[in-house]
Short mmCIF file of C-alpha atoms (C1' of nucleotides) in Angstrom, two decimals:
data_model
loop_
_atom_site.label_atom_id
_atom_site.label_comp_id
_atom_site.label_asym_id
_atom_site.label_seq_id
_atom_site.Cartn_x
_atom_site.Cartn_y
_atom_site.Cartn_z
CA MET F 38 20.95 -26.00 11.84
CA MET F 39 21.38 -26.34 8.07
CA ARG F 40 22.36 -22.84 7.21
CA THR F 41 25.03 -22.44 4.57
CA SER F 42 25.35 -18.63 4.54
CA GLY F 43 26.49 -16.65 7.55
CA LYS F 44 23.20 -14.89 8.22
CA PRO F 45 20.61 -16.50 10.40
CA THR F 46 17.64 -17.83 8.47
CA ARG F 47 15.11 -15.44 9.97
CA GLU F 48 17.18 -12.47 8.94
CA ARG F 49 17.56 -13.80 5.42
CA ILE F 50 13.79 -14.08 5.14
CA VAL F 51 13.25 -10.53 6.38
CA ASP F 52 15.90 -9.23 3.97
CA ALA F 53 14.22 -10.91 1.03
CA ALA F 54 10.78 -9.74 2.17
CA SER F 55 12.04 -6.17 2.55
CA LYS F 56 13.38 -6.00 -0.97
CA LEU F 57 10.24 -7.48 -2.48
CA PHE F 58 7.65 -5.70 -0.34
CA TYR F 59 9.34 -2.33 -0.78
CA GLY F 60 10.00 -2.85 -4.45
CA GLU F 61 6.66 -4.23 -5.57
CA GLY F 62 4.17 -3.72 -2.75
CA ILE F 63 2.86 -5.94 -0.03
CA ARG F 64 -0.21 -7.31 -1.73
CA ALA F 65 1.63 -7.75 -4.99
CA VAL F 66 4.24 -10.05 -3.45
CA SER F 67 3.36 -13.62 -2.57
CA VAL F 68 4.77 -15.65 0.28
CA ASP F 69 6.09 -18.04 -2.36
CA ALA F 70 8.06 -15.21 -3.92
CA VAL F 71 9.63 -14.30 -0.59
CA ALA F 72 10.54 -17.93 0.06
CA GLU F 73 12.14 -18.28 -3.35
CA LYS F 74 14.08 -15.01 -3.01
CA SER F 75 15.46 -16.10 0.35
CA GLY F 76 16.46 -19.49 -1.06
CA LEU F 77 14.22 -21.43 1.31
CA THR F 78 11.00 -23.36 1.11
CA LYS F 79 7.72 -21.81 2.02
CA ARG F 80 7.39 -24.44 4.73
CA THR F 81 10.55 -23.14 6.37
CA LEU F 82 9.32 -19.59 6.11
CA TYR F 83 6.19 -20.61 7.94
CA TYR F 84 8.35 -22.27 10.54
CA HIS F 85 9.80 -18.86 11.40
CA PHE F 86 6.72 -16.71 10.84
CA GLN F 87 3.17 -17.50 11.75
CA SER F 88 1.62 -15.60 8.87
CA LYS F 89 2.25 -13.16 6.07
CA ASP F 90 1.00 -10.37 8.34
CA GLU F 91 3.71 -11.18 10.84
CA LEU F 92 6.27 -11.03 8.05
CA ILE F 93 4.98 -7.64 6.95
CA ALA F 94 5.34 -6.34 10.49
CA ALA F 95 8.90 -7.71 10.68
CA TYR F 96 9.73 -5.94 7.40
CA LEU F 97 8.70 -2.57 8.77
CA ASP F 98 10.23 -3.18 12.19
CA GLY F 99 13.57 -3.69 10.51
CA ARG F 100 13.43 -0.30 8.78
CA ASP F 101 12.58 1.79 11.84
CA GLN F 102 15.97 2.25 13.46
CA PRO F 103 18.08 2.61 10.27
CA ASN F 104 15.69 5.16 8.78
CA LEU F 105 15.71 7.37 11.85
CA ALA F 106 19.50 7.07 12.10
CA LEU F 107 19.83 8.23 8.49
CA PHE F 108 17.76 11.36 9.15
CA GLN F 109 19.83 12.09 12.24
CA ARG F 110 23.07 11.70 10.31
CA TRP F 111 21.95 13.99 7.51
CA PHE F 112 20.89 16.53 10.12
CA SER F 113 24.05 16.44 12.20
CA GLU F 114 26.43 16.44 9.23
CA ALA F 115 24.82 19.50 7.64
CA GLU F 116 26.29 22.94 8.07
CA GLY F 117 24.51 26.15 8.98
CA GLY F 118 21.64 27.01 11.32
CA ILE F 119 18.87 24.62 12.24
CA ASP F 120 16.80 25.76 9.26
CA GLN F 121 19.63 24.72 6.97
CA LYS F 122 20.07 21.42 8.81
CA ILE F 123 16.39 20.63 8.29
CA ARG F 124 16.65 21.64 4.68
CA ALA F 125 19.59 19.27 4.30
CA ILE F 126 17.35 16.33 5.19
CA PHE F 127 15.14 17.14 2.23
CA GLN F 128 18.10 17.63 -0.07
CA ASN F 129 19.45 14.21 0.82
CA LEU F 130 15.99 12.77 0.36
CA ALA F 131 15.81 14.28 -3.12
CA GLU F 132 19.07 12.61 -4.00
CA ALA F 133 17.75 9.26 -2.76
CA ALA F 134 14.47 9.72 -4.64
CA ARG F 135 16.33 10.13 -7.92
CA HIS F 136 17.58 6.56 -7.64
CA PRO F 137 15.49 4.35 -9.95
CA ARG F 138 14.75 1.83 -7.21
CA TRP F 139 13.32 4.47 -4.89
CA LYS F 140 9.63 3.77 -4.23
CA GLY F 141 8.55 6.25 -1.58
CA CYS F 142 8.17 5.60 2.12
CA GLY F 143 7.52 1.98 3.02
CA TYR F 144 5.39 2.94 6.00
CA LEU F 145 3.11 5.23 4.05
CA ARG F 146 2.74 2.78 1.22
CA THR F 147 1.85 0.04 3.67
CA ALA F 148 -0.72 2.30 5.32
CA ALA F 149 -2.19 2.94 1.87
CA GLU F 150 -2.33 -0.76 1.04
CA LEU F 151 -3.82 -1.71 4.39
CA ALA F 152 -6.16 1.29 4.66
CA ASP F 153 -9.06 -0.98 5.52
CA MET F 154 -7.23 -2.62 8.46
CA PRO F 155 -6.41 0.27 10.81
CA GLY F 156 -5.41 -2.03 13.68
CA HIS F 157 -2.89 -4.08 11.68
CA PRO F 158 0.44 -4.53 13.51
CA ALA F 159 2.30 -3.09 10.52
CA ILE F 160 0.25 0.11 10.77
CA LYS F 161 1.06 0.39 14.47
CA THR F 162 4.74 0.02 13.67
CA GLY F 163 4.39 2.80 11.11
CA ILE F 164 2.69 5.14 13.57
CA ALA F 165 5.40 4.45 16.15
CA HIS F 166 8.16 5.15 13.62
CA LYS F 167 6.71 8.48 12.51
CA LYS F 168 6.18 9.41 16.14
CA ARG F 169 9.84 8.73 16.90
CA VAL F 170 10.95 10.99 14.07
CA GLU F 171 8.55 13.67 15.28
CA VAL F 172 9.78 13.45 18.89
CA TRP F 173 13.39 13.67 17.74
CA LEU F 174 12.63 16.75 15.63
CA ALA F 175 10.77 18.37 18.53
CA SER F 176 13.75 17.83 20.85
CA ALA F 177 16.07 19.41 18.27
CA PHE F 178 13.77 22.44 18.01
CA ALA F 179 13.42 22.67 21.79
CA ALA F 180 17.23 22.83 22.07
CA GLU F 181 17.15 25.90 19.81
CA GLY F 182 14.59 27.65 22.01
CA VAL F 183 11.62 27.36 19.63
CA ARG F 184 8.44 28.32 21.48
CA SER F 185 6.29 25.32 20.35
CA PRO F 186 8.77 22.67 19.26
CA GLU F 187 6.06 19.98 19.05
CA LEU F 188 3.96 22.06 16.68
CA LEU F 189 6.90 22.83 14.43
CA ALA F 190 7.94 19.17 14.43
CA ARG F 191 4.46 18.20 13.24
CA GLN F 192 4.64 20.75 10.45
CA ILE F 193 7.97 19.37 9.28
CA ILE F 194 6.62 15.82 9.41
CA LEU F 195 3.74 16.92 7.20
CA LEU F 196 6.16 18.29 4.62
CA LEU F 197 8.32 15.19 4.89
CA ASP F 198 5.46 12.78 4.28
CA GLY F 199 4.00 15.19 1.76
CA CYS F 200 7.04 15.02 -0.45
CA PHE F 201 7.16 11.23 -0.09
CA ALA F 202 3.59 11.05 -1.36
CA VAL F 203 3.90 13.65 -4.10
CA VAL F 204 7.16 12.34 -5.52
CA LEU F 205 5.91 8.76 -5.42
CA LEU F 206 3.06 9.91 -7.64
CA ASN F 207 4.74 12.26 -10.08
CA ARG F 208 8.36 11.06 -9.86
CA ASP F 209 9.65 14.63 -9.84
CA ALA F 210 12.20 14.77 -7.03
CA SER F 211 12.46 18.55 -7.26
CA TYR F 212 9.34 18.66 -5.09
CA MET F 213 11.56 17.50 -2.26
CA GLU F 214 13.71 20.56 -2.61
CA THR F 215 10.56 22.70 -2.63
CA ALA F 216 9.49 20.96 0.58
CA GLY F 217 12.92 21.73 2.06
CA GLU F 218 12.47 25.43 1.27
CA ALA F 219 9.02 25.41 2.85
CA ALA F 220 10.42 23.64 5.92
CA ALA F 221 13.21 26.21 6.24
CA THR F 222 10.64 29.01 5.98
CA LEU F 223 8.54 27.48 8.75
CA VAL F 224 11.60 26.99 10.99
CA LYS F 225 12.71 30.57 10.47
CA SER F 226 9.19 31.80 11.12
CA ALA F 227 9.10 29.83 14.40
CA LEU F 228 12.52 31.10 15.41
CA ALA F 229 11.43 34.70 14.74
CA GLN F 230 8.63 34.27 17.28
CA THR F 231 11.18 33.55 20.01
CA GLY F 232 12.64 36.99 19.49
CA ARG F 233 15.98 35.78 18.20
CA GLU F 234 17.51 35.66 14.75
CA ASN F 235 18.66 32.66 12.79
CA ARG F 236 22.31 32.60 11.89
CA MET R 29 -31.14 -3.05 -22.81
CA MET R 30 -32.14 -4.53 -19.48
CA ARG R 31 -31.41 -1.63 -17.17
CA THR R 32 -33.80 -1.27 -14.25
CA SER R 33 -32.28 1.82 -12.66
CA GLY R 34 -32.06 5.15 -14.42
CA LYS R 35 -28.28 5.18 -14.61
CA PRO R 36 -26.45 3.86 -17.62
CA THR R 37 -24.70 0.57 -17.00
CA ARG R 38 -21.20 1.90 -17.44
CA GLU R 39 -21.80 4.52 -14.77
CA ARG R 40 -23.19 1.92 -12.39
CA ILE R 41 -20.06 -0.15 -12.80
CA VAL R 42 -17.79 2.83 -12.15
CA ASP R 43 -19.85 3.78 -9.08
CA ALA R 44 -19.54 0.29 -7.63
CA ALA R 45 -15.84 0.17 -8.47
CA SER R 46 -15.28 3.56 -6.83
CA LYS R 47 -16.86 2.52 -3.56
CA LEU R 48 -14.95 -0.74 -3.42
CA PHE R 49 -11.58 0.50 -4.70
CA TYR R 50 -11.63 3.52 -2.44
CA GLY R 51 -12.90 1.59 0.56
CA GLU R 52 -10.72 -1.50 0.38
CA GLY R 53 -7.94 -0.81 -2.10
CA ILE R 54 -7.44 -1.70 -5.72
CA ARG R 55 -5.56 -4.93 -5.35
CA ALA R 56 -7.82 -6.10 -2.53
CA VAL R 57 -10.95 -5.85 -4.68
CA SER R 58 -11.68 -8.45 -7.34
CA VAL R 59 -13.48 -7.87 -10.61
CA ASP R 60 -16.07 -10.37 -9.41
CA ALA R 61 -16.73 -8.18 -6.36
CA VAL R 62 -17.26 -5.11 -8.56
CA ALA R 63 -19.63 -7.03 -10.81
CA GLU R 64 -21.65 -8.26 -7.85
CA LYS R 65 -21.81 -4.81 -6.25
CA SER R 66 -23.08 -3.26 -9.46
CA GLY R 67 -25.69 -6.00 -9.81
CA LEU R 68 -24.33 -7.18 -13.15
CA THR R 69 -22.51 -10.20 -14.45
CA LYS R 70 -18.77 -10.19 -14.82
CA ARG R 71 -19.33 -10.87 -18.48
CA THR R 72 -21.28 -7.59 -18.82
CA LEU R 73 -18.53 -5.73 -17.00
CA TYR R 74 -16.04 -7.04 -19.52
CA TYR R 75 -18.38 -5.94 -22.27
CA HIS R 76 -17.87 -2.34 -21.11
CA PHE R 77 -14.27 -2.47 -19.94
CA GLN R 78 -11.39 -4.21 -21.56
CA SER R 79 -9.53 -4.95 -18.34
CA LYS R 80 -9.34 -4.24 -14.64
CA ASP R 81 -6.68 -1.62 -15.33
CA GLU R 82 -9.12 0.27 -17.53
CA LEU R 83 -11.67 0.13 -14.72
CA ILE R 84 -9.14 1.51 -12.25
CA ALA R 85 -8.42 4.41 -14.58
CA ALA R 86 -12.15 5.09 -14.96
CA TYR R 87 -12.53 5.12 -11.18
CA LEU R 88 -9.92 7.86 -10.78
CA ASP R 89 -11.11 9.80 -13.83
CA GLY R 90 -14.50 10.06 -12.20
CA ARG R 91 -13.09 11.65 -9.06
CA ASP R 92 -11.02 14.35 -10.73
CA GLN R 93 -13.62 17.03 -11.45
CA PRO R 94 -15.73 16.65 -8.25
CA ASN R 95 -12.64 16.72 -6.02
CA LEU R 96 -11.29 19.91 -7.53
CA ALA R 97 -14.74 21.51 -7.42
CA LEU R 98 -14.98 20.71 -3.71
CA PHE R 99 -11.66 22.44 -2.98
CA GLN R 100 -12.76 25.44 -5.00
CA ARG R 101 -16.06 25.64 -3.13
CA TRP R 102 -14.39 25.44 0.27
CA PHE R 103 -11.98 28.15 -0.82
CA SER R 104 -14.54 30.54 -2.24
CA GLU R 105 -17.03 30.13 0.62
CA ALA R 106 -14.43 30.87 3.31
CA GLU R 107 -14.14 34.31 4.85
CA GLY R 108 -11.00 36.33 5.45
CA GLY R 109 -7.81 36.84 3.49
CA ILE R 110 -6.29 34.29 1.15
CA ASP R 111 -4.32 32.72 4.00
CA GLN R 112 -7.61 32.06 5.80
CA LYS R 113 -9.22 30.75 2.64
CA ILE R 114 -6.40 28.25 2.21
CA ARG R 115 -6.64 27.30 5.85
CA ALA R 116 -10.37 26.68 5.36
CA ILE R 117 -9.59 23.93 2.84
CA PHE R 118 -7.63 22.07 5.49
CA GLN R 119 -10.34 22.60 8.08
CA ASN R 120 -12.96 21.12 5.79
CA LEU R 121 -10.60 18.28 5.00
CA ALA R 122 -10.21 17.57 8.72
CA GLU R 123 -13.96 17.34 9.06
CA ALA R 124 -14.14 14.90 6.15
CA ALA R 125 -11.29 12.83 7.57
CA ARG R 126 -13.14 12.33 10.83
CA HIS R 127 -15.83 10.39 8.97
CA PRO R 128 -15.28 6.65 9.58
CA ARG R 129 -15.39 5.84 5.86
CA TRP R 130 -12.62 8.30 5.00
CA LYS R 131 -9.60 6.46 3.63
CA GLY R 132 -7.20 9.14 2.48
CA CYS R 133 -6.67 10.32 -1.08
CA GLY R 134 -7.60 7.80 -3.74
CA TYR R 135 -4.90 9.05 -6.10
CA LEU R 136 -2.10 8.76 -3.57
CA ARG R 137 -3.25 5.35 -2.42
CA THR R 138 -3.37 4.15 -6.00
CA ALA R 139 0.13 5.49 -6.61
CA ALA R 140 1.27 3.57 -3.54
CA GLU R 141 -0.36 0.36 -4.70
CA LEU R 142 0.97 0.67 -8.23
CA ALA R 143 4.40 1.97 -7.24
CA ASP R 144 6.06 -0.59 -9.49
CA MET R 145 4.08 0.47 -12.58
CA PRO R 146 4.95 4.16 -13.06
CA GLY R 147 3.40 4.33 -16.52
CA HIS R 148 0.00 2.96 -15.51
CA PRO R 149 -2.90 5.06 -16.88
CA ALA R 150 -4.28 5.45 -13.35
CA ILE R 151 -1.02 7.04 -12.24
CA LYS R 152 -1.12 9.44 -15.17
CA THR R 153 -4.65 10.43 -14.20
CA GLY R 154 -3.41 11.07 -10.66
CA ILE R 155 -0.55 13.26 -11.82
CA ALA R 156 -2.93 15.25 -14.03
CA HIS R 157 -5.38 15.75 -11.16
CA LYS R 158 -2.74 17.02 -8.73
CA LYS R 159 -1.40 19.29 -11.43
CA ARG R 160 -4.85 20.80 -11.95
CA VAL R 161 -5.16 21.57 -8.26
CA GLU R 162 -1.68 23.08 -8.28
CA VAL R 163 -2.42 25.26 -11.29
CA TRP R 164 -5.67 26.47 -9.74
CA LEU R 165 -3.86 27.37 -6.49
CA ALA R 166 -1.14 29.18 -8.41
CA SER R 167 -3.70 31.27 -10.26
CA ALA R 168 -5.37 32.20 -6.97
CA PHE R 169 -2.02 33.28 -5.52
CA ALA R 170 -1.13 35.18 -8.67
CA ALA R 171 -4.38 37.14 -8.34
CA GLU R 172 -3.22 38.25 -4.90
CA GLY R 173 0.09 39.50 -6.22
CA VAL R 174 2.30 36.78 -4.72
CA ARG R 175 5.76 36.98 -6.22
CA SER R 176 6.18 33.24 -7.04
CA PRO R 177 2.66 31.84 -7.13
CA GLU R 178 3.82 28.53 -8.66
CA LEU R 179 6.31 27.94 -5.86
CA LEU R 180 3.76 28.70 -3.16
CA ALA R 181 1.21 26.45 -4.86
CA ARG R 182 3.70 23.59 -4.78
CA GLN R 183 4.32 24.14 -1.10
CA ILE R 184 0.60 24.02 -0.36
CA ILE R 185 0.23 20.86 -2.41
CA LEU R 186 2.98 19.29 -0.35
CA LEU R 187 1.12 20.09 2.86
CA LEU R 188 -2.14 18.89 1.37
CA ASP R 189 -0.77 15.54 0.31
CA GLY R 190 1.28 15.40 3.49
CA CYS R 191 -1.79 15.54 5.69
CA PHE R 192 -3.53 12.95 3.49
CA ALA R 193 -0.63 10.58 4.03
CA VAL R 194 -0.07 11.29 7.72
CA VAL R 195 -3.74 11.07 8.69
CA LEU R 196 -4.22 7.91 6.67
CA LEU R 197 -1.47 6.37 8.78
CA ASN R 198 -2.23 7.65 12.27
CA ARG R 199 -5.94 8.50 11.94
CA ASP R 200 -5.47 11.73 13.86
CA ALA R 201 -7.31 14.38 11.87
CA SER R 202 -5.86 17.19 13.98
CA TYR R 203 -2.77 16.96 11.78
CA MET R 204 -4.89 18.49 9.05
CA GLU R 205 -5.48 21.56 11.16
CA THR R 206 -1.74 21.71 11.84
CA ALA R 207 -1.16 21.54 8.09
CA GLY R 208 -3.65 24.38 7.66
CA GLU R 209 -1.70 26.54 10.10
CA ALA R 210 1.54 25.76 8.32
CA ALA R 211 -0.08 26.62 4.99
CA ALA R 212 -1.35 29.93 6.36
CA THR R 213 2.14 30.71 7.65
CA LEU R 214 3.66 30.03 4.24
CA VAL R 215 1.04 32.15 2.47
CA LYS R 216 1.60 35.06 4.85
CA SER R 217 5.34 34.72 4.45
CA ALA R 218 4.98 34.84 0.66
CA LEU R 219 2.65 37.84 0.87
CA ALA R 220 5.12 39.67 3.12
CA GLN R 221 7.73 39.38 0.37
CA THR R 222 5.53 41.34 -2.00
CA GLY R 223 5.66 44.30 0.36
CA ARG R 224 1.98 44.35 1.22
CA GLU R 225 0.08 43.17 4.31
CA ASN R 226 -2.58 40.49 4.63
CA ARG R 227 -5.99 41.63 5.76
"C1'" DC Y 7 -31.96 -7.05 -36.98
"C1'" DC Y 8 -29.00 -5.24 -33.38
"C1'" DA Y 9 -26.90 -3.83 -29.16
"C1'" DA Y 10 -26.92 -5.09 -24.52
"C1'" DT Y 11 -27.25 -8.48 -21.28
"C1'" DT Y 12 -27.46 -13.05 -18.90
"C1'" DA Y 13 -26.11 -17.76 -17.38
"C1'" DC Y 14 -22.47 -20.43 -16.55
"C1'" DA Y 15 -18.95 -23.37 -17.44
"C1'" DC Y 16 -14.17 -22.97 -18.16
"C1'" DT Y 17 -8.88 -21.94 -18.22
"C1'" DC Y 18 -4.80 -21.33 -16.02
"C1'" DA Y 19 -1.98 -19.23 -12.98
"C1'" DC Y 20 -1.53 -18.02 -8.53
"C1'" DT Y 21 -2.47 -17.69 -3.05
"C1'" DA Y 22 -2.11 -18.37 1.96
"C1'" DG Y 23 -1.40 -21.82 4.61
"C1'" DT Y 24 -0.77 -27.12 6.01
"C1'" DC Y 25 0.51 -32.29 6.21
"C1'" DG Y 26 3.73 -35.58 7.00
"C1'" DG Y 27 8.22 -36.58 7.17
"C1'" DT Y 28 13.61 -36.03 7.49
"C1'" DA Y 29 18.34 -34.74 9.08
"C1'" DT Y 30 21.16 -33.11 12.71
"C1'" DA Y 31 22.53 -32.20 17.32
"C1'" DC Y 32 22.08 -32.04 22.05
"C1'" DT Y 33 20.37 -34.37 26.33
"C1'" DT Y 34 18.76 -37.86 29.22
"C1'" DT Y 35 18.83 -42.56 31.10
"C1'" DC Y 36 20.38 -47.18 32.25
"C1'" DG M 227 29.15 -45.25 26.98
"C1'" DA M 228 25.46 -46.85 24.02
"C1'" DA M 229 20.47 -46.28 23.41
"C1'" DA M 230 16.53 -43.60 23.43
"C1'" DG M 231 14.40 -39.36 23.54
"C1'" DT M 232 13.80 -34.41 22.41
"C1'" DA M 233 14.34 -29.92 20.13
"C1'" DT M 234 15.52 -27.27 16.14
"C1'" DA M 235 15.60 -26.50 11.38
"C1'" DC M 236 14.30 -27.81 7.20
"C1'" DC M 237 11.73 -29.61 2.73
"C1'" DG M 238 8.47 -31.62 -1.20
"C1'" DA M 239 3.94 -32.09 -2.10
"C1'" DC M 240 -0.39 -30.81 -1.18
"C1'" DT M 241 -5.21 -28.43 -0.19
"C1'" DA M 242 -8.83 -25.47 -0.91
"C1'" DG M 243 -9.72 -21.42 -2.62
"C1'" DT M 244 -9.24 -17.03 -5.54
"C1'" DG M 245 -7.43 -14.21 -9.42
"C1'" DA M 246 -8.32 -12.13 -14.20
"C1'" DG M 247 -10.15 -13.03 -18.21
"C1'" DT M 248 -12.77 -16.03 -22.03
"C1'" DG M 249 -16.22 -18.94 -24.89
"C1'" DT M 250 -20.62 -19.62 -26.13
"C1'" DA M 251 -25.41 -20.10 -26.60
"C1'" DA M 252 -29.60 -18.05 -25.18
"C1'" DT M 253 -32.47 -13.87 -24.13
"C1'" DT M 254 -34.35 -9.15 -24.07
"C1'" DG M 255 -35.99 -4.72 -25.84
"C1'" DG M 256 -35.88 -1.11 -29.29
#
DNA sequence: CCAATTACACTCACTAGTCGGTATACTTTC
DNA sequence: GAAAGTATACCGACTAGTGAGTGTAATTGG
């Protein structure tokens, strides 16, 4: 083992790949660039990963858990009824999107870049991630007694990915706040159908 | 002039570029491939376009008017109140998305591929296109007496682009129908605030 | 003559992936 | 306990091919 830094080599490669792939796009970043950024040779990179595709999949795998955890934190730390907690997710997202290095959702951008390879492992990872967010949302809505929590979760996901896409295009983060209002409206509308009031 | 077909050369190039860029992605398609598909030499292509970037912009320019017209047709041909007319757009979109060659929204995919070049002419074209759809929606809502037509139009745009993004990822066109329901809910909610009922 | 087009050779930078070899450390064997 | 083997981690140099874009002389049709 010739590592000088504390992090294991594989992790260093994935870190470098994440920054580059997210920042510039998958097809725009060469394997050479990832190797250079991680301070290793390309030969070493190919010792740890069989192909660029495998590296892409590893990049997205590494974002799954942290991303979901962030949403859950924003949700649980927010005050007010569930409609306000959902809205808080969008507000936090708007703040993040105003950072100059923000470049949309890595999963959606990867799906866009690999639109002609629907079976690519990275796409499957993306589908699984979005599904996890959706299932978590549905369970939160079910706990509030919403009649069709799965349906409402899908609607929120659509607004979530919608604001990712729109803001990536026009760089106007206020659309995220608009999406948050729409989400709150949908939640309240679903709650009204249960016969109870939101706080 | 050595044209064999009726179409002017420039148009033939843009047609070929459209099919390839939309089908496989901008960065995945080479200028050589576009030249071959249009049955012309690369040298001729560069006689009509200064660069690949210019060709990309032309590709998106060509989709602006027809795309908006399609939305408008779906809207005007639908029966029922404005909430049902909006929903009809999503239903037609779902049908289109079930076609195997459907690959999402060309503008959003381009924005994803060129995320690190926010000033690119193709991105500007995309922003202008989405704005035109938004303005058209707002005018339709204003005609119905909605209190904040611009706000509602933005919310619908978010659902529209949301289902483009989501369905591109998971290839489940039923999300478009879910988006249509959400859109109808938002429209009805906005109409209720004006004090009148939907038909 | 002139605009449009072709053929095609060419540049130069970059691309994914590979070949052969090295340094270190742990394990086996006599 | 020294020698030989084995596994892990690493690298410099390379291949074979592709990328956008150009130079230039020859050709075609109005």
